[in-house]
Short mmCIF file of C-alpha atoms (C1' of nucleotides) in Angstrom, two decimals:
data_model
loop_
_atom_site.label_atom_id
_atom_site.label_comp_id
_atom_site.label_asym_id
_atom_site.label_seq_id
_atom_site.Cartn_x
_atom_site.Cartn_y
_atom_site.Cartn_z
CA MET A 256 108.00 28.63 30.47
CA THR A 257 107.64 32.55 30.07
CA ASP A 258 111.24 32.88 29.69
CA ARG A 259 111.55 31.81 26.13
CA PHE A 260 110.30 32.65 22.53
CA VAL A 261 108.27 29.41 21.08
CA SER A 262 105.84 28.92 18.46
CA ASN A 263 105.02 31.16 15.80
CA PHE A 264 101.87 33.67 15.14
CA THR A 265 101.13 35.56 12.08
CA ASN A 266 99.41 38.97 12.41
CA ARG A 267 98.36 41.87 10.50
CA LEU A 268 99.63 45.35 10.18
CA ASP A 269 96.97 47.97 10.48
CA ALA A 270 96.61 51.08 7.93
CA LYS A 271 99.27 52.85 9.88
CA GLY A 272 101.70 50.13 10.03
CA ARG A 273 101.29 48.91 13.45
CA VAL A 274 101.40 45.40 14.29
CA SER A 275 100.75 43.51 17.73
CA ILE A 276 103.52 41.62 19.62
CA PRO A 277 102.07 38.31 20.38
CA SER A 278 101.14 38.31 24.14
CA SER A 279 103.28 35.26 25.16
CA PHE A 280 106.10 37.21 23.54
CA ARG A 281 105.68 40.39 25.51
CA ALA A 282 105.53 38.37 28.40
CA VAL A 283 109.06 37.26 28.02
CA LEU A 284 110.11 40.63 26.76
CA ALA A 285 108.42 41.95 30.31
CA LYS A 286 110.56 39.16 32.12
CA ASP A 287 113.68 40.33 30.11
CA GLY A 288 113.29 43.64 31.63
CA TYR A 289 113.24 45.72 28.49
CA GLU A 290 111.50 48.79 27.20
CA GLY A 291 111.68 49.04 23.21
CA LEU A 292 112.22 46.18 20.97
CA TYR A 293 115.94 45.68 19.72
CA VAL A 294 115.59 44.55 15.89
CA HIS A 295 118.17 44.14 13.09
CA GLN A 296 118.11 42.55 10.00
CA ALA A 297 119.11 38.91 9.88
CA LEU A 298 122.53 38.42 8.05
CA ASP A 299 121.85 35.51 5.22
CA LEU A 300 117.73 35.57 5.55
CA PRO A 301 115.11 37.93 4.34
CA ALA A 302 113.78 38.01 8.19
CA LEU A 303 114.37 40.26 10.89
CA ASP A 304 115.63 39.08 14.38
CA ALA A 305 114.33 40.84 17.43
CA GLY A 306 114.25 40.49 20.95
CA GLY A 307 115.37 42.26 24.39
CA ASN A 308 118.50 42.24 26.50
CA ALA A 309 119.19 38.69 25.54
CA LEU A 310 119.44 39.30 21.86
CA ARG A 311 121.95 42.21 22.77
CA GLY A 312 124.07 39.81 24.41
CA THR A 313 124.10 37.64 21.81
CA ILE A 314 125.26 40.29 19.38
CA ASP A 315 128.04 41.47 21.91
CA ASP A 316 128.91 37.84 22.42
CA ILE A 317 129.24 37.61 18.35
CA LEU A 318 131.52 40.84 18.31
CA ALA A 319 133.60 39.65 21.04
CA ARG A 320 134.80 36.44 18.80
CA PHE A 321 136.85 39.14 16.79
CA SER A 322 139.68 41.54 17.49
CA PRO A 323 137.53 44.94 18.06
CA PHE A 324 140.02 46.30 15.23
CA SER A 325 139.79 43.59 12.59
CA ASP A 326 138.17 43.86 9.52
CA GLU A 327 135.65 41.07 10.52
CA TRP A 328 134.49 43.18 13.40
CA GLU A 329 134.06 45.81 11.60
CA LEU A 330 131.77 44.33 8.99
CA LEU A 331 129.98 42.46 11.57
CA SER A 332 129.58 45.64 13.85
CA THR A 333 128.22 47.42 10.47
CA ALA A 334 125.73 44.71 9.62
CA LEU A 335 124.26 44.21 13.20
CA ASN A 336 124.70 47.34 14.83
CA GLY A 337 124.60 49.56 12.28
CA THR A 338 121.17 48.00 11.04
CA SER A 339 119.61 47.59 14.34
CA GLU A 340 116.95 49.82 15.69
CA VAL A 341 114.91 49.84 18.78
CA LEU A 342 111.59 49.82 18.26
CA LYS A 343 109.09 51.47 20.47
CA VAL A 344 106.26 49.56 22.04
CA ASP A 345 103.23 51.26 22.36
CA PRO A 346 100.41 50.88 25.45
CA GLU A 347 98.63 47.67 23.29
CA GLY A 348 101.96 45.97 22.56
CA ARG A 349 102.14 47.19 19.18
CA ILE A 350 105.55 48.45 17.21
CA THR A 351 105.71 49.91 13.84
CA LEU A 352 108.31 48.68 11.55
CA SER A 353 110.52 51.03 9.57
CA GLU A 354 110.30 50.82 5.80
CA ALA A 355 114.06 49.49 5.92
CA LEU A 356 113.16 46.68 7.95
CA LYS A 357 109.92 45.92 6.03
CA ALA A 358 111.70 46.20 2.73
CA HIS A 359 114.47 43.57 3.59
CA ALA A 360 112.07 41.16 5.01
CA GLY A 361 109.74 41.81 1.99
CA ILE A 362 106.85 42.33 4.50
CA GLY A 363 103.43 43.55 3.26
CA ASP A 364 100.26 43.88 5.05
CA THR A 365 100.89 40.70 7.25
CA LEU A 366 104.03 39.10 8.96
CA THR A 367 104.95 36.36 11.12
CA PHE A 368 106.58 35.81 14.54
CA VAL A 369 108.85 33.17 14.86
CA GLY A 370 110.13 32.24 18.39
CA HIS A 371 113.75 30.96 18.68
CA GLY A 372 114.21 30.63 22.07
CA HIS A 373 116.47 33.67 23.34
CA LYS A 374 115.24 35.92 20.66
CA PHE A 375 112.57 35.47 17.87
CA GLN A 376 112.47 36.33 13.95
CA ILE A 377 109.83 38.31 11.87
CA TRP A 378 109.12 36.88 8.44
CA GLU A 379 106.78 37.53 5.59
CA PRO A 380 104.44 34.85 6.13
CA GLU A 381 105.17 32.94 2.63
CA ARG A 382 108.66 33.32 3.00
CA PHE A 383 108.74 31.97 6.16
CA ARG A 384 106.85 28.64 4.84
CA ALA A 385 109.32 28.14 2.54
CA HIS A 386 111.91 28.63 4.56
CA LEU A 387 110.18 26.27 7.32
CA ASP A 388 110.15 23.51 4.48
CA ALA A 389 113.92 24.17 4.38
CA ALA A 390 114.43 23.56 8.09
CA LYS A 391 112.33 20.30 8.40
CA THR A 392 114.38 18.81 5.75
CA ARG A 393 117.56 19.64 7.37
CA LEU A 394 116.44 18.37 10.49
CA ARG A 395 115.84 15.05 8.72
CA ASP A 396 119.54 15.31 7.67
CA VAL A 397 120.48 16.07 11.28
CA LYS A 398 118.00 13.29 12.92
CA ARG A 399 119.46 10.90 10.76
CA ALA A 400 123.13 12.05 11.66
CA LEU A 401 122.28 11.91 15.37
CA GLY A 402 120.52 8.39 15.04
CA GLY A 403 121.31 6.64 18.36
CA LEU A 404 123.08 9.19 19.83
CA GLY A 405 120.84 8.87 22.58
CA THR A 406 118.53 11.57 22.10
CA PRO A 407 115.32 10.01 22.47
CA GLY A 408 112.34 11.12 21.21
CA ILE A 409 112.74 14.44 19.53
CA VAL A 410 111.20 13.54 16.38
CA GLY A 411 109.45 10.42 15.08
CA THR A 412 110.13 7.73 17.55
CA GLN A 413 108.79 4.78 16.12
CA ALA A 414 107.28 2.66 18.86
CA GLY A 415 103.81 1.40 19.15
CA GLY A 416 101.49 1.43 21.95
CA ALA A 417 99.73 -1.10 23.72
CA GLY A 418 96.32 -2.19 23.29
CA THR A 419 94.24 -1.07 26.11
CA MET B 72 105.17 4.14 37.91
CA THR B 73 103.67 7.49 37.40
CA ASP B 74 106.44 9.22 36.02
CA ARG B 75 105.79 7.67 32.43
CA PHE B 76 103.58 8.02 29.46
CA VAL B 77 101.97 4.47 29.18
CA SER B 78 99.25 2.96 27.01
CA ASN B 79 96.98 4.99 24.59
CA PHE B 80 93.22 6.45 25.02
CA THR B 81 91.23 7.93 22.59
CA ASN B 82 89.01 11.22 23.55
CA ARG B 83 86.52 13.55 21.98
CA LEU B 84 87.02 16.92 21.11
CA ASP B 85 83.82 19.11 22.06
CA ALA B 86 82.33 21.88 20.21
CA LYS B 87 84.93 24.31 21.23
CA GLY B 88 87.82 21.91 20.31
CA ARG B 89 88.65 20.95 23.87
CA VAL B 90 89.93 17.70 24.69
CA SER B 91 91.02 16.11 28.28
CA ILE B 92 94.47 14.73 28.60
CA PRO B 93 94.02 11.34 30.04
CA SER B 94 94.11 11.26 33.80
CA SER B 95 97.23 9.25 34.13
CA PHE B 96 99.30 11.29 31.74
CA ARG B 97 98.16 14.53 33.65
CA ALA B 98 99.97 12.78 36.76
CA VAL B 99 103.03 12.44 34.67
CA LEU B 100 103.01 16.00 33.69
CA ALA B 101 102.57 17.22 37.05
CA LYS B 102 105.32 15.28 38.38
CA ASP B 103 107.32 16.71 35.97
CA GLY B 104 106.34 20.31 37.12
CA TYR B 105 105.21 21.78 34.05
CA GLU B 106 102.41 24.76 33.54
CA GLY B 107 101.40 23.88 29.96
CA LEU B 108 102.26 21.42 27.50
CA TYR B 109 104.78 21.30 24.90
CA VAL B 110 104.07 19.87 21.89
CA HIS B 111 105.10 20.08 18.13
CA GLN B 112 104.62 18.35 15.03
CA ALA B 113 106.41 15.06 14.64
CA LEU B 114 108.83 15.21 11.38
CA ASP B 115 107.84 12.16 9.45
CA LEU B 116 104.70 11.13 10.93
CA PRO B 117 101.32 12.52 10.61
CA ALA B 118 101.38 12.72 14.66
CA LEU B 119 102.17 15.32 17.62
CA ASP B 120 104.85 14.68 19.98
CA ALA B 121 103.53 16.31 23.44
CA GLY B 122 105.14 16.36 26.89
CA GLY B 123 106.39 18.44 29.76
CA ASN B 124 110.05 19.49 30.85
CA ALA B 125 111.49 16.15 29.68
CA LEU B 126 110.51 16.93 25.95
CA ARG B 127 111.30 20.26 25.95
CA GLY B 128 114.92 19.25 27.25
CA THR B 129 115.71 16.98 24.10
CA ILE B 130 114.90 19.81 22.06
CA ASP B 131 117.54 22.22 23.96
CA ASP B 132 119.69 19.11 23.82
CA ILE B 133 119.77 18.92 19.93
CA LEU B 134 120.16 22.87 19.83
CA ALA B 135 122.86 22.78 22.03
CA ARG B 136 125.16 20.56 19.56
CA PHE B 137 125.40 23.21 17.26
CA SER B 138 126.98 26.97 17.42
CA PRO B 139 124.13 29.35 18.46
CA PHE B 140 124.92 31.58 15.68
CA SER B 141 125.45 29.12 12.77
CA ASP B 142 123.11 28.43 9.78
CA GLU B 143 122.68 24.68 11.31
CA TRP B 144 121.08 26.22 14.70
CA GLU B 145 118.93 28.76 12.85
CA LEU B 146 117.36 26.11 10.34
CA LEU B 147 117.03 23.56 13.79
CA SER B 148 115.86 26.18 15.78
CA THR B 149 112.94 26.84 12.96
CA ALA B 150 111.84 23.61 12.87
CA LEU B 151 112.07 23.19 16.50
CA ASN B 152 111.27 26.25 18.42
CA GLY B 153 109.27 27.69 15.66
CA THR B 154 106.83 25.19 15.45
CA SER B 155 106.37 24.23 18.86
CA GLU B 156 103.42 25.08 20.83
CA VAL B 157 102.95 25.72 24.69
CA LEU B 158 99.23 25.20 25.23
CA LYS B 159 97.58 25.84 28.18
CA VAL B 160 95.65 23.03 30.42
CA ASP B 161 92.39 24.30 31.68
CA PRO B 162 91.27 23.65 35.31
CA GLU B 163 89.55 20.37 33.80
CA GLY B 164 92.99 19.42 32.17
CA ARG B 165 91.70 20.04 28.78
CA ILE B 166 93.75 21.16 26.05
CA THR B 167 92.89 22.89 22.71
CA LEU B 168 95.20 22.35 19.56
CA SER B 169 96.01 25.02 16.94
CA GLU B 170 94.51 24.55 13.56
CA ALA B 171 97.97 23.96 12.60
CA LEU B 172 98.43 20.87 14.90
CA LYS B 173 95.20 19.51 14.00
CA ALA B 174 96.05 19.47 10.11
CA HIS B 175 99.12 17.81 10.51
CA ALA B 176 97.83 15.02 12.59
CA GLY B 177 94.69 15.21 10.28
CA ILE B 178 92.97 15.37 13.47
CA GLY B 179 88.57 15.62 13.34
CA ASP B 180 86.52 15.20 16.50
CA THR B 181 88.47 12.42 18.07
CA LEU B 182 92.17 11.86 18.69
CA THR B 183 94.36 9.19 20.42
CA PHE B 184 96.77 9.79 23.16
CA VAL B 185 99.82 7.25 22.65
CA GLY B 186 102.24 6.83 25.59
CA HIS B 187 106.27 7.20 24.78
CA GLY B 188 107.66 7.15 28.08
CA HIS B 189 109.07 10.67 28.35
CA LYS B 190 106.53 11.79 26.04
CA PHE B 191 103.34 11.23 24.12
CA GLN B 192 101.98 11.22 20.90
CA ILE B 193 98.91 12.63 19.71
CA TRP B 194 97.10 10.75 16.76
CA GLU B 195 94.17 10.70 14.36
CA PRO B 196 92.80 7.44 15.95
CA GLU B 197 92.45 5.59 12.35
CA ARG B 198 95.89 6.77 11.24
CA PHE B 199 97.25 5.16 14.66
CA ARG B 200 95.63 2.02 14.15
CA ALA B 201 97.17 1.81 10.76
CA HIS B 202 100.84 2.95 12.14
CA LEU B 203 100.34 0.13 14.93
CA ASP B 204 99.78 -2.42 12.23
CA ALA B 205 102.54 -1.38 10.42
CA ALA B 206 104.82 -1.10 13.49
CA LYS B 207 103.51 -4.78 14.54
CA THR B 208 104.56 -6.12 11.09
CA ARG B 209 108.11 -4.72 11.19
CA LEU B 210 108.61 -5.63 14.88
CA ARG B 211 107.94 -9.25 13.53
CA ASP B 212 110.88 -9.05 11.17
CA VAL B 213 112.80 -7.40 14.04
CA LYS B 214 112.07 -10.38 16.10
CA ARG B 215 112.99 -12.74 13.46
CA ALA B 216 116.42 -10.93 13.08
CA LEU B 217 116.80 -11.19 16.58
CA GLY B 218 115.97 -14.94 16.70
CA GLY B 219 116.00 -16.54 20.12
CA LEU B 220 117.63 -13.69 21.70
CA GLY B 221 115.55 -13.55 24.53
CA THR B 222 113.43 -10.42 24.01
CA PRO B 223 110.02 -11.58 25.17
CA GLY B 224 107.33 -9.44 24.41
CA ILE B 225 108.35 -7.02 22.48
CA VAL B 226 104.72 -6.20 20.83
CA GLY B 227 102.76 -4.61 23.17
CA THR B 228 105.43 -3.48 25.51
CA GLN B 229 105.76 0.35 26.02
CA ALA B 230 109.04 1.13 23.95
CA GLY B 231 111.60 3.93 24.50
CA GLY B 232 111.60 6.15 27.45
CA ALA B 233 114.33 7.79 28.96
CA GLY B 234 115.06 7.20 32.58
CA THR B 235 113.72 9.26 35.02
"C1'" DT C 298 98.97 75.90 12.55
"C1'" DG C 299 99.76 71.79 10.03
"C1'" DT C 300 101.67 67.38 10.06
"C1'" DG C 301 103.08 63.32 11.85
"C1'" DA C 302 103.54 60.51 15.73
"C1'" DT C 303 102.00 58.48 20.24
"C1'" DT C 304 98.22 57.81 23.21
"C1'" DC C 305 93.50 56.75 24.49
"C1'" DC C 306 89.24 54.57 23.72
"C1'" DA C 307 86.05 50.84 21.37
"C1'" DT C 308 84.67 46.67 19.11
"C1'" DT C 309 84.76 41.68 18.55
"C1'" DG C 310 85.91 37.50 19.00
"C1'" DA C 311 88.89 33.93 21.07
"C1'" DC C 312 90.23 31.77 25.39
"C1'" DG C 313 90.26 30.73 30.12
"C1'" DC C 314 87.55 29.54 34.14
"C1'" DC C 315 83.56 28.31 36.69
"C1'" DC C 316 79.80 25.07 37.24
"C1'" DA C 317 77.39 21.02 35.89
"C1'" DC C 318 75.78 16.75 34.69
"C1'" DG C 319 76.55 11.69 33.41
"C1'" DA C 320 78.84 7.47 33.25
"C1'" DT C 321 82.26 4.37 34.81
"C1'" DT C 322 84.75 2.56 38.40
"C1'" DG C 323 86.16 0.85 42.79
"C1'" DC C 324 85.05 0.76 47.53
"C1'" DC C 325 82.21 -0.56 51.54
"C1'" DC C 326 79.39 -3.01 54.05
"C1'" DA C 327 75.44 -5.86 54.68
"C1'" DT D 283 78.79 -12.23 47.22
"C1'" DG D 284 76.00 -8.92 45.57
"C1'" DG D 285 74.00 -4.18 46.16
"C1'" DG D 286 74.63 0.39 46.59
"C1'" DC D 287 77.51 4.46 47.27
"C1'" DA D 288 81.30 7.76 46.70
"C1'" DA D 289 84.86 9.39 43.75
"C1'" DT D 290 86.92 10.17 39.76
"C1'" DC D 291 86.95 11.13 34.76
"C1'" DG D 292 85.13 12.62 30.81
"C1'" DT D 293 82.29 15.74 28.48
"C1'" DG D 294 79.09 19.81 27.88
"C1'" DG D 295 77.73 24.71 28.10
"C1'" DG D 296 77.67 29.61 30.23
"C1'" DC D 297 80.44 33.68 31.00
"C1'" DG D 298 83.80 36.89 31.74
"C1'" DT D 299 88.47 38.34 30.69
"C1'" DC D 300 91.85 39.58 27.52
"C1'" DA D 301 94.42 40.30 23.03
"C1'" DA D 302 94.05 41.68 18.58
"C1'" DT D 303 92.32 45.31 15.58
"C1'" DG D 304 90.63 49.70 13.97
"C1'" DG D 305 89.78 54.47 14.40
"C1'" DA D 306 89.32 58.85 16.97
"C1'" DA D 307 91.67 62.09 20.12
"C1'" DT D 308 95.55 64.16 21.90
"C1'" DC D 309 100.30 65.93 21.78
"C1'" DA D 310 104.98 67.42 19.65
"C1'" DC D 311 107.64 69.92 16.97
"C1'" DA D 312 108.46 72.70 13.06
#
DNA sequence: TGTGATTCCATTGACGCCCACGATTGCCCA
DNA sequence: TGGGCAATCGTGGGCGTCAATGGAATCACA
């Protein structure tokens, strides 16, 4: 299970703006074989996308959907590649976000790492809470829509247990 | 027989917040070949869903229904990956729930493990009793609706369950 | 030589691991 | 068939290790 980013962690930035990458995330990055952390601003969210080679790959995939000379490609490349940064990870596993990145996510002195499988996001904690509420609402809708499609047990299966 | 979570068990948390996974559940997890316990908050219940690879598989299945770059995927991944936790199991077969997980289920110093076939749930004992009562009541209604369709013994058997 | 960035070290608190105990259960044997 | 033995399981606690954090020291480049 060390090959996916899961769960969320809230850490504090110190006086120099450094923040520890959660240990479990570092393990995933190490397995991905990446020195440095790949970070860019999320397109529609006040958050940052971060990861290793796996994230790089998904960005290339997105761009590959468009002709390299199209306006769309140009726009996406600007948004993704143009705002990307490769952050150095210090010996203790900490990174320092640039002002631009912090501004985009509205980050002050704490931030939340959120696992997304192949990548993870970085949020300002309060904003993440709100976003999570929205996500749960959406999941309810999807669950209803998928109801009876043979995906047992992802959420709220209603069976009762037997008495012992 | 050892490939499904069945029955329910109520165990105590010790002073350090640790709680033993029932032995029979551990056997199922071991067969699933999983190091660590996959846990997330149930969507519409004050309970936790837990399991091994089988449970994780259902999450991947849901996400796989959406494009990895869509807003939809982002939201669902937030609710699923972002709130899941992989808990370590100590040599005695115990886990420690995070504060977030305990808060969601209202867990104090005891909790109830409830088998659900391919996964199991974790409840605060009193809430589970209430939930079970409600489930039984509704089952009576369902049985009435099924009237004589030959479904003996629904109440008291373990429902759900994916095939192995 | 000053200023910022990077690395090194030190602290503290949480967590994982080891060992121990008691109670229940199932088994064996008289 | 009953008593005792052994194994298993839940529980408790001590201790070492590691992660997160803070701050000092060192390096680089202007």
